Coordinates of C-alpha atoms and ligand atoms in Angstrom, one line a residue:
M24 CA 24.3 0.5 29.3
I25 CA 26.9 -1.5 27.5
K26 CA 30.4 -1.2 29.1
V27 CA 33.0 -0.7 26.5
G28 CA 36.9 -0.9 26.7
I29 CA 39.1 0.4 24.0
N30 CA 42.3 -1.6 23.5
G31 CA 44.8 0.6 21.6
Y32 CA 44.2 4.3 21.9
G33 CA 45.7 5.3 18.5
T34 CA 44.3 6.7 15.2
I35 CA 41.1 4.6 15.3
G36 CA 40.9 3.9 19.0
K37 CA 40.8 7.5 20.1
R38 CA 38.0 8.3 17.6
V39 CA 36.0 5.3 18.7
A40 CA 36.4 6.2 22.3
D41 CA 34.9 9.7 21.6
A42 CA 32.1 8.3 19.4
V43 CA 31.1 5.7 22.1
S44 CA 31.1 8.5 24.7
K45 CA 28.4 10.3 22.7
Q46 CA 25.9 7.3 22.8
D47 CA 23.2 6.9 25.4
D48 CA 23.2 3.1 25.4
M49 CA 27.0 2.4 25.9
K50 CA 29.9 4.1 27.8
V51 CA 33.6 3.9 27.8
I52 CA 35.0 2.2 30.9
G53 CA 38.7 2.7 29.9
V54 CA 41.3 2.8 27.2
T55 CA 44.7 1.3 26.9
K56 CA 48.2 2.4 25.9
T57 CA 51.3 0.3 25.7
R58 CA 53.5 2.9 27.2
P59 CA 53.5 6.5 28.6
S60 CA 53.2 9.2 25.9
W61 CA 51.4 12.4 25.1
E62 CA 48.4 10.4 23.8
A63 CA 48.3 8.5 27.2
K64 CA 48.2 11.9 28.9
M65 CA 45.6 13.2 26.5
A66 CA 43.3 10.2 27.2
I67 CA 43.4 11.1 30.9
D68 CA 42.9 14.8 30.2
K69 CA 39.8 13.9 28.3
G70 CA 38.4 12.0 31.3
F71 CA 39.1 8.4 30.2
D72 CA 40.5 5.9 32.7
L73 CA 43.8 4.6 31.4
Y74 CA 45.0 1.0 31.6
A75 CA 48.4 -0.5 30.6
A76 CA 48.0 -2.6 27.5
I77 CA 51.2 -4.5 28.3
P78 CA 51.0 -5.5 32.0
E79 CA 54.9 -5.5 32.3
N80 CA 54.9 -1.9 31.3
A81 CA 52.5 -0.8 34.1
E82 CA 55.3 0.7 36.3
K83 CA 56.6 2.9 33.5
F84 CA 53.4 4.9 33.6
G85 CA 53.9 5.7 37.3
E86 CA 57.5 6.6 36.7
A87 CA 56.4 9.1 34.0
G88 CA 53.8 10.6 36.4
I89 CA 50.8 9.1 34.6
K90 CA 48.1 7.5 36.8
I91 CA 46.7 4.3 35.4
S92 CA 43.7 2.4 36.7
G93 CA 45.3 -1.0 36.2
T94 CA 46.2 -3.2 33.3
I95 CA 44.4 -4.8 30.4
D96 CA 43.7 -7.8 32.8
D97 CA 41.7 -5.4 35.1
L98 CA 40.0 -3.6 32.3
I99 CA 38.7 -6.8 30.7
K100 CA 37.0 -7.8 33.9
E101 CA 34.9 -4.6 34.0
V102 CA 33.6 -4.5 30.4
D103 CA 31.0 -6.2 28.2
V104 CA 32.9 -5.6 25.0
I105 CA 36.4 -4.6 23.9
V106 CA 36.9 -2.6 20.8
D107 CA 40.3 -3.8 19.6
C108 CA 42.1 -1.0 17.9
T109 CA 45.6 -2.3 18.2
P110 CA 47.9 -2.3 15.1
S111 CA 47.2 -4.9 12.3
K112 CA 47.6 -8.5 13.3
F113 CA 47.7 -7.9 17.0
G114 CA 44.0 -8.4 17.5
A115 CA 44.1 -12.2 16.9
G116 CA 46.7 -12.6 19.6
N117 CA 44.6 -10.5 22.0
K118 CA 41.6 -12.6 21.3
E119 CA 43.4 -15.8 22.4
K120 CA 45.1 -14.1 25.4
Y121 CA 42.4 -11.9 26.8
Y122 CA 39.0 -12.0 25.2
L123 CA 38.3 -15.7 24.8
P124 CA 39.5 -16.7 28.3
N125 CA 37.4 -13.9 29.9
T126 CA 34.3 -14.5 27.6
V127 CA 34.3 -10.9 26.6
K128 CA 32.9 -9.9 23.2
A129 CA 35.1 -7.9 20.9
T130 CA 35.1 -5.9 17.7
F131 CA 38.3 -6.0 15.6
Q132 CA 39.5 -3.7 12.8
G133 CA 40.2 -4.2 9.1
G134 CA 43.9 -5.0 9.7
E135 CA 42.9 -8.4 11.1
K136 CA 42.3 -11.4 9.0
P137 CA 38.5 -12.2 8.5
E138 CA 39.0 -15.5 10.4
V139 CA 39.5 -13.5 13.6
A140 CA 35.7 -12.9 13.9
D141 CA 32.3 -14.5 13.3
V142 CA 31.5 -11.9 10.7
S143 CA 33.1 -9.1 8.6
F144 CA 30.8 -6.1 9.2
N145 CA 29.5 -3.1 7.5
A146 CA 26.3 -1.5 9.1
L147 CA 24.5 -0.8 5.8
A148 CA 25.4 -4.0 4.0
N149 CA 25.1 -6.8 6.7
Y150 CA 24.1 -5.4 10.2
E151 CA 21.8 -8.3 10.7
K152 CA 24.7 -10.9 10.4
A153 CA 26.3 -9.4 13.5
V154 CA 23.2 -9.6 15.7
G155 CA 24.1 -11.6 18.8
K156 CA 27.6 -12.4 17.7
N157 CA 30.6 -12.4 20.0
Y158 CA 33.3 -11.4 17.6
V159 CA 32.8 -8.9 14.8
R160 CA 35.4 -7.5 12.4
V161 CA 34.7 -4.0 11.2
V162 CA 36.2 -4.0 7.7
S163 CA 39.0 -1.6 6.7
C164 CA 38.4 2.0 5.6
N165 CA 38.7 1.2 1.9
T166 CA 36.4 -1.9 2.2
T167 CA 33.9 0.2 4.3
G168 CA 33.8 2.8 1.6
L169 CA 33.4 0.2 -1.2
S170 CA 30.8 -1.8 0.7
R171 CA 28.6 1.1 1.3
A172 CA 28.6 2.3 -2.3
L173 CA 28.3 -1.1 -3.8
Y174 CA 25.6 -2.2 -1.4
A175 CA 23.6 0.9 -2.4
V176 CA 24.1 0.3 -6.1
S177 CA 23.6 -3.5 -6.1
S178 CA 20.5 -3.5 -3.8
N179 CA 18.8 -1.1 -6.2
L180 CA 20.1 -2.2 -9.6
K181 CA 21.2 -5.4 -11.4
I182 CA 24.9 -5.1 -11.8
G183 CA 27.6 -7.4 -13.3
K184 CA 31.4 -7.0 -13.0
V185 CA 32.8 -4.3 -10.7
R186 CA 36.3 -3.0 -11.3
V187 CA 37.9 -0.6 -8.9
V188 CA 41.2 1.3 -8.9
L189 CA 42.2 2.5 -5.4
I190 CA 44.5 5.4 -5.0
R191 CA 45.7 5.1 -1.4
R192 CA 47.1 7.6 1.0
A193 CA 50.7 6.5 2.0
A194 CA 50.4 7.3 5.7
D195 CA 48.1 8.9 8.2
P196 CA 48.7 12.6 9.0
G197 CA 50.0 11.8 12.5
D198 CA 52.3 9.0 11.4
S199 CA 56.0 9.7 10.6
K200 CA 57.1 6.0 10.7
K201 CA 56.9 5.8 6.9
G202 CA 59.2 8.7 6.5
P203 CA 59.4 11.4 3.8
I204 CA 58.0 10.0 0.6
N205 CA 58.5 10.7 -3.1
A206 CA 57.1 7.8 -5.0
I207 CA 54.0 6.1 -6.5
V208 CA 53.9 2.5 -5.4
P209 CA 51.7 0.1 -7.3
S210 CA 50.3 -3.0 -5.5
V211 CA 51.8 -5.1 -8.3
K212 CA 49.7 -8.2 -7.5
V213 CA 46.2 -7.9 -9.0
P214 CA 43.7 -8.2 -7.5
S215 CA 44.8 -6.2 -4.5
H216 CA 43.5 -7.5 -1.2
H217 CA 40.5 -5.0 -1.2
G218 CA 38.3 -6.9 -3.7
P219 CA 38.4 -10.2 -1.8
D220 CA 37.8 -8.2 1.4
V221 CA 34.7 -6.6 0.0
Q222 CA 33.4 -10.1 -0.8
T223 CA 33.6 -10.9 2.9
V224 CA 30.8 -8.4 3.3
L225 CA 29.1 -8.7 -0.1
P226 CA 29.9 -12.2 -1.3
D227 CA 27.8 -11.9 -4.5
I228 CA 29.7 -8.9 -5.9
D229 CA 32.0 -9.8 -8.8
I230 CA 34.7 -7.4 -8.0
V231 CA 38.4 -7.0 -9.0
T232 CA 40.5 -4.2 -7.5
S233 CA 44.0 -2.9 -8.1
A234 CA 45.7 -0.4 -5.9
V235 CA 48.4 2.3 -6.0
K236 CA 49.9 4.3 -3.0
V237 CA 50.6 7.9 -3.5
P238 CA 52.4 10.6 -1.4
T239 CA 49.3 12.0 0.3
T240 CA 48.1 11.6 3.9
I241 CA 44.6 13.0 3.9
M242 CA 42.3 10.6 2.0
H243 CA 42.0 7.6 -0.3
L244 CA 40.3 8.0 -3.7
H245 CA 38.4 5.2 -5.5
S246 CA 37.7 5.0 -9.3
I247 CA 34.7 2.6 -9.5
M248 CA 33.4 1.0 -12.7
A249 CA 30.4 -1.3 -12.6
E250 CA 28.7 -3.2 -15.4
L251 CA 24.9 -2.4 -15.5
K252 CA 22.5 -5.2 -16.4
E253 CA 19.5 -2.9 -16.8
N254 CA 18.8 0.4 -18.4
T255 CA 20.1 3.0 -16.0
T256 CA 20.8 6.7 -16.2
A257 CA 23.3 8.7 -14.1
E258 CA 20.3 10.4 -12.5
D259 CA 19.0 7.0 -11.3
V260 CA 22.3 6.4 -9.5
I261 CA 22.4 9.9 -8.1
K262 CA 19.0 9.3 -6.5
I263 CA 20.2 6.1 -5.0
F264 CA 23.1 7.8 -3.4
E265 CA 21.0 10.7 -2.2
N266 CA 18.9 8.2 -0.3
T267 CA 21.8 6.2 1.2
P268 CA 23.1 7.0 4.7
R269 CA 26.8 7.9 5.1
I270 CA 27.1 8.9 1.5
K271 CA 27.6 12.6 0.7
L272 CA 27.4 14.0 -2.9
I273 CA 29.7 16.9 -3.8
D274 CA 30.4 18.6 -7.1
S275 CA 33.8 19.5 -8.5
T276 CA 32.2 22.7 -9.9
D277 CA 31.2 23.7 -6.4
G278 CA 34.8 24.0 -5.3
F279 CA 35.7 20.4 -4.8
P280 CA 38.3 19.7 -7.6
S281 CA 40.3 17.5 -5.3
T282 CA 40.7 15.8 -1.8
A283 CA 42.5 19.0 -0.6
E284 CA 39.3 21.0 -0.8
I285 CA 37.2 18.2 0.8
I286 CA 39.5 18.2 3.8
E287 CA 39.3 22.0 4.0
Y288 CA 35.5 21.7 4.0
A289 CA 35.8 19.1 6.7
R290 CA 38.0 21.5 8.8
D291 CA 35.4 24.3 8.4
F292 CA 32.5 22.0 9.1
G293 CA 34.0 21.6 12.6
R294 CA 33.7 17.9 13.5
P295 CA 36.4 16.7 15.9
R296 CA 39.7 16.2 14.1
Y297 CA 38.0 17.2 10.9
D298 CA 36.6 13.7 10.6
L299 CA 34.5 12.8 7.6
Y300 CA 32.5 9.7 8.4
E301 CA 30.8 9.6 4.9
N302 CA 31.8 8.4 1.5
M303 CA 32.4 11.7 -0.5
I304 CA 31.2 10.9 -4.0
W305 CA 31.6 13.4 -6.8
R306 CA 28.1 13.8 -8.2
D307 CA 29.5 15.2 -11.5
S308 CA 31.7 12.0 -11.8
I309 CA 28.7 9.7 -11.9
S310 CA 28.2 8.7 -15.5
V311 CA 26.8 5.9 -17.5
K312 CA 28.5 4.9 -20.8
D313 CA 27.7 1.8 -22.9
N314 CA 25.9 0.1 -19.9
E315 CA 28.8 0.8 -17.6
L316 CA 28.6 3.0 -14.5
Y317 CA 31.6 5.2 -13.5
F318 CA 32.2 7.4 -10.4
F319 CA 34.9 8.6 -8.1
Q320 CA 34.6 8.7 -4.3
A321 CA 37.1 10.0 -1.6
I322 CA 37.3 8.2 1.8
H323 CA 38.7 9.7 5.0
Q324 CA 40.6 6.7 6.1
E325 CA 40.8 7.7 9.8
A326 CA 37.1 8.3 10.3
D327 CA 34.7 6.2 8.1
V328 CA 35.0 3.0 10.3
V329 CA 34.2 5.0 13.5
P330 CA 30.3 4.9 13.2
E331 CA 30.6 1.3 12.0
N332 CA 32.2 0.2 15.3
V333 CA 29.3 1.9 17.3
D334 CA 26.7 0.0 15.1
A335 CA 28.7 -3.2 15.5
I336 CA 28.4 -3.0 19.3
R337 CA 24.6 -2.3 19.0
A338 CA 24.2 -5.3 16.7
M339 CA 26.3 -7.7 19.0
F340 CA 24.0 -6.8 21.9
N341 CA 20.8 -6.6 19.8
L342 CA 20.1 -3.1 21.1
A343 CA 18.5 -1.8 17.9
S344 CA 17.5 -2.6 14.4
K345 CA 19.9 -1.6 11.5
E346 CA 17.9 1.4 10.7
E347 CA 17.6 2.6 14.3
S348 CA 21.2 2.1 15.0
I349 CA 22.5 3.9 11.9
K350 CA 20.1 6.8 12.6
K351 CA 21.1 7.0 16.3
T352 CA 24.8 6.9 15.5
N353 CA 24.5 9.4 12.7
K354 CA 22.6 11.8 14.9
S355 CA 25.2 11.6 17.7
L356 CA 28.1 12.2 15.3
R357 CA 26.4 15.0 13.3
I358 CA 26.4 12.9 10.1
Ligands
LIG4 P1 47.7 3.1 15.3 O1 49.1 2.6 15.3 O2 47.4 4.5 15.1 O3 47.1 2.8 16.8 C1 47.3 1.6 17.4 C2 47.3 1.8 18.9 O4 47.5 0.5 19.5 C3 48.4 2.6 19.4 O5 47.9 3.5 20.4 C4 49.5 1.7 20.0 O6 50.2 2.3 21.1 C5 48.6 0.6 20.5 N1 49.2 -0.7 20.6 C6 50.3 -1.1 20.0 N2 50.6 -2.4 20.4 C7 49.6 -2.7 21.2 C8 49.3 -3.9 22.0 N3 50.1 -5.0 21.9 N4 48.2 -3.9 22.7 C9 47.4 -2.8 22.8 N5 47.6 -1.7 22.1 C10 48.7 -1.7 21.4 O7 46.9 2.2 14.4 P2 45.5 2.5 13.7 O8 45.7 3.2 12.4 O9 44.5 3.1 14.7 O10 45.1 1.0 13.3 C11 44.3 0.1 14.2 C12 43.6 -0.9 13.4 O11 42.6 -0.2 12.6 C13 44.4 -1.7 12.4 O12 43.8 -3.0 12.3 C14 44.2 -0.9 11.1 O13 44.4 -1.8 10.0 C15 42.8 -0.5 11.3 N6 42.4 0.7 10.4 C16 43.2 1.7 10.3 C17 42.9 2.8 9.6 C18 43.8 4.0 9.3 O14 43.6 4.6 8.3 N7 44.6 4.4 10.3 C19 41.6 2.8 8.9 C20 40.7 1.8 9.1 C21 41.1 0.7 9.9

């Protein structure tokens, strides 16, 4: 049983904590928060042992009536691996301060630079590269979605240039830091960082991305265009996606004209926090024109990296093959 600590119980951390709790080969030893808050109380209510992420803040928890089991220094001594879910760019410092000196393995998230880890990870695309590694970076929500779809296409078909336009959610639903919004913000520098990030997982893909932020919180949307180097029909591509794990095909004509209906479906489906771990690809958007493949996919940014963190842990401890791990994680999360 692999002992897991979650450093940073926020949007991603709380989801990974719940997902790890559902596995039979790993368990959550504790989670960290920087200061007392309703999320800290919620962690305890859910049965997780809470630790202070910033040791100097430990007393503040007691003052707020929240019982902690120690600080990050204590948690680190009890675990085999830390899932670092702290905000972007904090993970690298945590590695130097806590994980390296205590020889504890760690997974990092997509907000970290690739250099923080031995490998940038997506279970479907490069599970084997993480086997036995100490530091693994689970790529961002957008890169995870793109890596899955492009791995599926490129491992079945000869493709050339890939071009993607990302329409990005401006903030997460639970985040008010970015304030009321009324704007569309282009990432004026092309390529956006997403293309090079996909190449950390799939180095042979010739990809250029541009990105735009829009005033929505629920999902990202990708418009993907790929040059085809062999005779291919839309039906061929549909079959590939039908046989790829963590990809779900939907139809606009079946009541899914937009991301709003997808999230309504997710609410009705009843996973925790309406999480959609899969790429939601519009089947009726998949088309081939003049040797070029086109399709749209929607990505639930808060959720798609969650099963990837579970698989990353299995790979790091060589607990299962890629296929076994994906299957096991999917079953436990009702994917
Ligand atoms: P978040 O702000 O929701 O949560 C971060 C958590 O870390 C909070 O609980 C915060 O209290 C805690 N924290 C802050 N400083 C800390 C410190 N010094 N030590 C320990 N904990 C600290 O952030 P998030 O959205 O969960 O993002 C975490 C990582 O996941 C980032 O790298 C981000 O880029 C990546 N990611 C985010 C999303 C998304 O859509 N939210 C999707 C994929 C990947």
